[in-house]
């Protein structure tokens, strides 16, 4: 079983920055593609960013491209999301997700592709 724990959320002003972390345990981190998703109450879960297991290939939602950066440090079993130039609409619960690399190393952008999820961390952007 894969266990994911997010940290780093909080309150930040518009234009500010936050860095989220996701620590993974239970299985070799390097074997898993990783993603960040966010959700606002009453709305569907939204893709934010994803990264492949080995090649480091990344994918971003258009709404965060150029502002957010996803990265991973396999030696520390940790996934990151650096969020810069925060906007009010970035307010949400952010969750990390993991999917084992089977044949390809293309990052997944849909929630259904990820069987393992963290509990989420709240990010609130205020004016």
Short mmCIF file of N, CA and C in Angstrom, two decimals:
data_model
loop_
_atom_site.label_atom_id
_atom_site.label_comp_id
_atom_site.label_asym_id
_atom_site.label_seq_id
_atom_site.Cartn_x
_atom_site.Cartn_y
_atom_site.Cartn_z
N UNK A 1 0.84 -1.20 0.00
CA UNK A 1 0.00 0.00 0.00
C UNK A 1 0.88 1.25 0.00
N UNK A 2 0.42 2.25 -0.72
CA UNK A 2 1.13 3.51 -0.82
C UNK A 2 0.44 4.54 0.07
N UNK A 3 1.23 5.23 0.87
CA UNK A 3 0.69 6.23 1.79
C UNK A 3 1.23 7.60 1.42
N UNK A 4 0.34 8.58 1.25
CA UNK A 4 0.74 9.92 0.83
C UNK A 4 0.30 10.93 1.88
N UNK A 5 1.18 11.86 2.22
CA UNK A 5 0.86 12.90 3.19
C UNK A 5 1.31 14.25 2.64
N UNK A 6 0.35 15.16 2.49
CA UNK A 6 0.66 16.51 2.01
C UNK A 6 0.96 17.45 3.18
N UNK A 7 1.72 18.48 2.87
CA UNK A 7 1.99 19.54 3.83
C UNK A 7 2.31 20.82 3.07
N UNK A 8 2.28 21.94 3.79
CA UNK A 8 2.68 23.20 3.19
C UNK A 8 1.56 24.13 2.82
N UNK A 9 0.32 23.69 2.98
CA UNK A 9 -0.79 24.58 2.67
C UNK A 9 -0.91 25.68 3.70
N UNK A 10 -1.80 26.62 3.43
CA UNK A 10 -2.02 27.72 4.38
C UNK A 10 -2.66 28.90 3.71
N UNK A 11 -2.52 30.05 4.36
CA UNK A 11 -3.11 31.29 3.88
C UNK A 11 -2.02 32.16 3.26
N UNK A 12 -2.31 32.68 2.09
CA UNK A 12 -1.35 33.54 1.40
C UNK A 12 -2.11 34.62 0.66
N UNK A 13 -1.49 35.76 0.48
CA UNK A 13 -2.12 36.86 -0.24
C UNK A 13 -1.95 36.69 -1.75
N UNK A 14 -2.81 37.36 -2.47
CA UNK A 14 -2.71 37.38 -3.93
C UNK A 14 -1.31 37.84 -4.34
N UNK A 15 -0.72 37.09 -5.27
CA UNK A 15 0.62 37.40 -5.73
C UNK A 15 1.72 36.71 -4.96
N UNK A 16 1.37 36.09 -3.87
CA UNK A 16 2.35 35.41 -3.04
C UNK A 16 2.68 34.02 -3.54
N UNK A 17 3.46 33.31 -2.74
CA UNK A 17 3.91 31.97 -3.11
C UNK A 17 3.73 31.00 -1.96
N UNK A 18 3.54 29.75 -2.32
CA UNK A 18 3.51 28.65 -1.37
C UNK A 18 4.16 27.44 -2.02
N UNK A 19 4.74 26.57 -1.19
CA UNK A 19 5.27 25.31 -1.71
C UNK A 19 4.61 24.16 -0.96
N UNK A 20 3.96 23.31 -1.71
CA UNK A 20 3.36 22.11 -1.14
C UNK A 20 4.33 20.95 -1.27
N UNK A 21 4.28 20.06 -0.29
CA UNK A 21 5.07 18.84 -0.32
C UNK A 21 4.17 17.65 -0.15
N UNK A 22 4.57 16.52 -0.71
CA UNK A 22 3.84 15.28 -0.58
C UNK A 22 4.87 14.17 -0.33
N UNK A 23 4.83 13.62 0.85
CA UNK A 23 5.77 12.56 1.21
C UNK A 23 5.10 11.21 1.00
N UNK A 24 5.81 10.31 0.33
CA UNK A 24 5.26 9.02 -0.05
C UNK A 24 6.00 7.91 0.69
N UNK A 25 5.26 6.94 1.18
CA UNK A 25 5.86 5.80 1.86
C UNK A 25 5.11 4.53 1.48
N UNK A 26 5.74 3.40 1.75
CA UNK A 26 5.10 2.12 1.52
C UNK A 26 5.58 1.36 0.30
N UNK A 27 5.98 2.09 -0.72
CA UNK A 27 6.49 1.48 -1.95
C UNK A 27 7.59 2.38 -2.51
N UNK A 28 8.46 1.86 -3.39
CA UNK A 28 9.51 2.71 -3.96
C UNK A 28 8.94 3.90 -4.72
N UNK A 29 9.22 5.09 -4.27
CA UNK A 29 8.68 6.32 -4.85
C UNK A 29 9.00 6.43 -6.33
N UNK A 30 10.19 5.96 -6.73
CA UNK A 30 10.63 6.10 -8.12
C UNK A 30 9.77 5.30 -9.10
N UNK A 31 8.97 4.38 -8.60
CA UNK A 31 8.13 3.55 -9.46
C UNK A 31 6.79 4.20 -9.78
N UNK A 32 6.54 5.38 -9.23
CA UNK A 32 5.21 5.98 -9.33
C UNK A 32 5.20 7.31 -10.04
N UNK A 33 4.26 7.43 -10.98
CA UNK A 33 3.92 8.72 -11.55
C UNK A 33 3.11 9.47 -10.50
N UNK A 34 3.26 10.79 -10.48
CA UNK A 34 2.62 11.59 -9.44
C UNK A 34 1.84 12.76 -10.03
N UNK A 35 0.81 13.15 -9.29
CA UNK A 35 0.02 14.29 -9.75
C UNK A 35 -0.47 15.13 -8.59
N UNK A 36 -0.81 16.39 -8.91
CA UNK A 36 -1.48 17.28 -7.97
C UNK A 36 -2.84 17.63 -8.56
N UNK A 37 -3.83 17.58 -7.71
CA UNK A 37 -5.19 17.96 -8.07
C UNK A 37 -5.72 18.91 -7.00
N UNK A 38 -6.76 19.63 -7.33
CA UNK A 38 -7.39 20.51 -6.34
C UNK A 38 -8.89 20.45 -6.47
N UNK A 39 -9.55 20.79 -5.37
CA UNK A 39 -11.01 20.71 -5.37
C UNK A 39 -11.59 21.79 -4.49
N UNK A 40 -12.61 22.43 -5.00
CA UNK A 40 -13.41 23.40 -4.27
C UNK A 40 -14.73 22.74 -3.92
N UNK A 41 -15.25 22.94 -2.71
CA UNK A 41 -16.52 22.30 -2.33
C UNK A 41 -17.61 22.57 -3.36
N UNK A 42 -18.28 21.48 -3.77
CA UNK A 42 -19.37 21.60 -4.73
C UNK A 42 -18.93 21.47 -6.18
N UNK A 43 -17.63 21.44 -6.40
CA UNK A 43 -17.12 21.31 -7.76
C UNK A 43 -16.32 20.02 -7.90
N UNK A 44 -16.09 19.63 -9.15
CA UNK A 44 -15.32 18.42 -9.39
C UNK A 44 -13.82 18.66 -9.14
N UNK A 45 -13.14 17.58 -8.86
CA UNK A 45 -11.70 17.64 -8.69
C UNK A 45 -11.05 18.08 -10.00
N UNK A 46 -10.08 18.97 -9.88
CA UNK A 46 -9.45 19.58 -11.05
C UNK A 46 -7.97 19.22 -11.12
N UNK A 47 -7.53 18.85 -12.31
CA UNK A 47 -6.11 18.57 -12.54
C UNK A 47 -5.30 19.85 -12.41
N UNK A 48 -4.14 19.75 -11.75
CA UNK A 48 -3.24 20.89 -11.61
C UNK A 48 -1.93 20.63 -12.35
N UNK A 49 -1.25 19.54 -11.97
CA UNK A 49 0.05 19.24 -12.57
C UNK A 49 0.37 17.77 -12.35
N UNK A 50 1.24 17.22 -13.20
CA UNK A 50 1.64 15.83 -13.07
C UNK A 50 3.08 15.67 -13.54
N UNK A 51 3.72 14.62 -13.04
CA UNK A 51 5.11 14.36 -13.39
C UNK A 51 5.32 12.86 -13.52
N UNK A 52 6.13 12.47 -14.49
CA UNK A 52 6.39 11.06 -14.71
C UNK A 52 7.31 10.51 -13.63
N UNK A 53 7.48 9.19 -13.65
CA UNK A 53 8.25 8.54 -12.59
C UNK A 53 9.75 8.69 -12.78
N UNK A 54 10.22 8.48 -14.01
CA UNK A 54 11.66 8.40 -14.25
C UNK A 54 12.19 9.58 -15.08
N UNK A 55 11.49 9.89 -16.17
CA UNK A 55 12.02 10.90 -17.11
C UNK A 55 11.83 12.33 -16.65
N UNK A 56 10.93 12.54 -15.68
CA UNK A 56 10.68 13.90 -15.22
C UNK A 56 9.79 14.71 -16.14
N UNK A 57 9.14 14.05 -17.07
CA UNK A 57 8.20 14.73 -17.95
C UNK A 57 7.05 15.32 -17.14
N UNK A 58 6.69 16.57 -17.43
CA UNK A 58 5.64 17.24 -16.67
C UNK A 58 4.48 17.66 -17.56
N UNK A 59 3.35 17.88 -16.91
CA UNK A 59 2.15 18.37 -17.60
C UNK A 59 1.44 19.31 -16.64
N UNK A 60 0.87 20.39 -17.19
CA UNK A 60 0.21 21.39 -16.37
C UNK A 60 -1.15 21.76 -16.94
N UNK A 61 -2.06 22.10 -16.04
CA UNK A 61 -3.32 22.70 -16.47
C UNK A 61 -3.02 24.10 -17.00
N UNK A 62 -3.79 24.52 -17.97
CA UNK A 62 -3.57 25.85 -18.56
C UNK A 62 -3.69 26.95 -17.51
N UNK A 63 -4.53 26.75 -16.51
CA UNK A 63 -4.77 27.78 -15.51
C UNK A 63 -3.58 28.03 -14.60
N UNK A 64 -2.63 27.10 -14.56
CA UNK A 64 -1.47 27.26 -13.67
C UNK A 64 -0.15 27.32 -14.42
N UNK A 65 -0.20 27.10 -15.72
CA UNK A 65 1.02 27.06 -16.52
C UNK A 65 1.76 28.39 -16.41
N UNK A 66 3.06 28.31 -16.14
CA UNK A 66 3.87 29.51 -16.00
C UNK A 66 3.90 30.05 -14.58
N UNK A 67 3.01 29.55 -13.71
CA UNK A 67 2.98 30.01 -12.31
C UNK A 67 3.35 28.90 -11.33
N UNK A 68 2.95 27.67 -11.64
CA UNK A 68 3.21 26.54 -10.76
C UNK A 68 4.28 25.65 -11.38
N UNK A 69 5.06 25.00 -10.51
CA UNK A 69 6.07 24.05 -10.95
C UNK A 69 6.00 22.79 -10.12
N UNK A 70 5.84 21.66 -10.79
CA UNK A 70 5.85 20.38 -10.11
C UNK A 70 7.25 19.78 -10.22
N UNK A 71 7.71 19.15 -9.14
CA UNK A 71 9.01 18.51 -9.16
C UNK A 71 8.99 17.35 -8.16
N UNK A 72 10.00 16.52 -8.27
CA UNK A 72 10.09 15.39 -7.36
C UNK A 72 11.54 15.16 -6.98
N UNK A 73 11.73 14.67 -5.78
CA UNK A 73 13.06 14.33 -5.29
C UNK A 73 12.99 12.87 -4.85
N UNK A 74 13.37 11.98 -5.76
CA UNK A 74 13.20 10.55 -5.50
C UNK A 74 13.99 10.08 -4.28
N UNK A 75 15.14 10.68 -4.03
CA UNK A 75 15.95 10.27 -2.89
C UNK A 75 15.26 10.57 -1.56
N UNK A 76 14.32 11.52 -1.59
CA UNK A 76 13.60 11.90 -0.36
C UNK A 76 12.15 11.44 -0.38
N UNK A 77 11.78 10.68 -1.43
CA UNK A 77 10.40 10.19 -1.54
C UNK A 77 9.39 11.33 -1.45
N UNK A 78 9.71 12.44 -2.08
CA UNK A 78 8.88 13.63 -1.92
C UNK A 78 8.56 14.29 -3.25
N UNK A 79 7.31 14.69 -3.36
CA UNK A 79 6.79 15.44 -4.50
C UNK A 79 6.55 16.87 -4.04
N UNK A 80 6.80 17.84 -4.94
CA UNK A 80 6.60 19.25 -4.60
C UNK A 80 5.68 19.93 -5.61
N UNK A 81 5.05 21.00 -5.14
CA UNK A 81 4.34 21.90 -6.04
C UNK A 81 4.67 23.33 -5.59
N UNK A 82 5.50 24.00 -6.36
CA UNK A 82 5.83 25.40 -6.10
C UNK A 82 4.78 26.26 -6.77
N UNK A 83 4.09 27.06 -5.98
CA UNK A 83 3.00 27.89 -6.49
C UNK A 83 3.38 29.36 -6.34
N UNK A 84 3.55 30.04 -7.45
CA UNK A 84 3.89 31.46 -7.45
C UNK A 84 2.76 32.27 -8.07
N UNK A 85 2.80 33.57 -7.85
CA UNK A 85 1.80 34.49 -8.41
C UNK A 85 0.39 33.98 -8.13
N UNK A 86 0.14 33.65 -6.89
CA UNK A 86 -1.15 33.05 -6.52
C UNK A 86 -2.30 34.00 -6.81
N UNK A 87 -3.42 33.40 -7.21
CA UNK A 87 -4.64 34.13 -7.50
C UNK A 87 -5.75 33.66 -6.57
N UNK A 88 -6.78 34.47 -6.44
CA UNK A 88 -7.91 34.10 -5.59
C UNK A 88 -8.48 32.74 -6.00
N UNK A 89 -8.52 32.50 -7.31
CA UNK A 89 -9.12 31.27 -7.81
C UNK A 89 -8.26 30.04 -7.57
N UNK A 90 -7.08 30.21 -7.01
CA UNK A 90 -6.26 29.06 -6.63
C UNK A 90 -6.68 28.47 -5.29
N UNK A 91 -7.58 29.14 -4.60
CA UNK A 91 -8.06 28.64 -3.31
C UNK A 91 -8.77 27.31 -3.50
N UNK A 92 -8.32 26.28 -2.76
CA UNK A 92 -8.88 24.93 -2.90
C UNK A 92 -8.15 24.01 -1.92
N UNK A 93 -8.66 22.79 -1.83
CA UNK A 93 -7.93 21.72 -1.15
C UNK A 93 -7.08 21.03 -2.21
N UNK A 94 -5.79 20.98 -1.95
CA UNK A 94 -4.84 20.37 -2.89
C UNK A 94 -4.46 18.98 -2.40
N UNK A 95 -4.54 18.02 -3.33
CA UNK A 95 -4.22 16.64 -3.00
C UNK A 95 -3.18 16.10 -3.97
N UNK A 96 -2.27 15.29 -3.45
CA UNK A 96 -1.34 14.59 -4.32
C UNK A 96 -1.86 13.18 -4.57
N UNK A 97 -1.44 12.60 -5.68
CA UNK A 97 -1.91 11.29 -6.07
C UNK A 97 -0.77 10.51 -6.73
N UNK A 98 -0.84 9.17 -6.63
CA UNK A 98 0.21 8.31 -7.16
C UNK A 98 -0.38 7.19 -7.99
N UNK A 99 0.34 6.87 -9.06
CA UNK A 99 -0.04 5.75 -9.93
C UNK A 99 1.23 5.02 -10.34
N UNK A 100 1.23 3.72 -10.19
CA UNK A 100 2.44 2.96 -10.51
C UNK A 100 2.72 2.99 -12.00
N UNK A 101 3.98 3.19 -12.34
CA UNK A 101 4.40 3.14 -13.74
C UNK A 101 4.41 1.69 -14.19
N UNK A 102 3.61 1.38 -15.25
CA UNK A 102 3.51 0.01 -15.72
C UNK A 102 4.30 -0.19 -17.01
N UNK A 103 3.89 0.51 -18.08
CA UNK A 103 4.56 0.33 -19.36
C UNK A 103 5.12 1.64 -19.90
N UNK A 104 4.34 2.71 -19.80
CA UNK A 104 4.81 4.01 -20.28
C UNK A 104 5.10 4.91 -19.09
N UNK A 105 5.81 6.01 -19.36
CA UNK A 105 6.14 6.95 -18.30
C UNK A 105 5.51 8.31 -18.59
N UNK A 106 4.35 8.28 -19.20
CA UNK A 106 3.64 9.52 -19.51
C UNK A 106 2.80 9.92 -18.30
N UNK A 107 2.94 11.15 -17.82
CA UNK A 107 2.17 11.56 -16.64
C UNK A 107 0.67 11.58 -16.91
N UNK A 108 -0.10 11.15 -15.93
CA UNK A 108 -1.56 11.11 -16.05
C UNK A 108 -2.16 12.46 -15.66
N UNK A 109 -3.23 12.85 -16.33
CA UNK A 109 -3.89 14.11 -16.02
C UNK A 109 -5.33 13.94 -15.54
N UNK A 110 -5.79 12.71 -15.44
CA UNK A 110 -7.16 12.47 -14.99
C UNK A 110 -7.15 11.80 -13.61
N UNK A 111 -8.05 12.21 -12.73
CA UNK A 111 -8.08 11.62 -11.38
C UNK A 111 -8.26 10.10 -11.38
N UNK A 112 -9.03 9.59 -12.33
CA UNK A 112 -9.34 8.16 -12.34
C UNK A 112 -8.10 7.30 -12.60
N UNK A 113 -7.03 7.90 -13.09
CA UNK A 113 -5.81 7.14 -13.36
C UNK A 113 -4.98 6.91 -12.10
N UNK A 114 -5.34 7.57 -11.03
CA UNK A 114 -4.55 7.49 -9.79
C UNK A 114 -5.31 6.71 -8.70
N UNK A 115 -4.79 5.58 -8.28
CA UNK A 115 -5.46 4.80 -7.23
C UNK A 115 -5.11 5.24 -5.81
N UNK A 116 -4.05 6.00 -5.66
CA UNK A 116 -3.60 6.38 -4.31
C UNK A 116 -3.64 7.89 -4.14
N UNK A 117 -4.20 8.33 -3.00
CA UNK A 117 -4.40 9.75 -2.75
C UNK A 117 -4.01 10.12 -1.32
N UNK A 118 -3.54 11.36 -1.17
CA UNK A 118 -3.35 11.92 0.15
C UNK A 118 -4.64 12.50 0.67
N UNK A 119 -4.59 13.01 1.90
CA UNK A 119 -5.80 13.53 2.54
C UNK A 119 -6.11 14.97 2.13
N UNK A 120 -5.13 15.65 1.55
CA UNK A 120 -5.34 17.01 1.08
C UNK A 120 -4.85 18.06 2.06
N UNK A 121 -4.49 19.22 1.51
CA UNK A 121 -4.09 20.35 2.34
C UNK A 121 -4.76 21.61 1.78
N UNK A 122 -5.27 22.43 2.68
CA UNK A 122 -6.02 23.62 2.27
C UNK A 122 -5.07 24.74 1.87
N UNK A 123 -5.35 25.32 0.73
CA UNK A 123 -4.66 26.54 0.28
C UNK A 123 -5.71 27.62 0.14
N UNK A 124 -5.51 28.73 0.84
CA UNK A 124 -6.43 29.85 0.78
C UNK A 124 -5.67 31.09 0.36
N UNK A 125 -6.14 31.71 -0.70
CA UNK A 125 -5.52 32.94 -1.21
C UNK A 125 -6.48 34.08 -0.93
N UNK A 126 -5.97 35.10 -0.27
CA UNK A 126 -6.83 36.23 0.11
C UNK A 126 -6.34 37.51 -0.55
N UNK A 127 -7.25 38.47 -0.61
CA UNK A 127 -6.90 39.75 -1.20
C UNK A 127 -6.51 40.74 -0.11
#
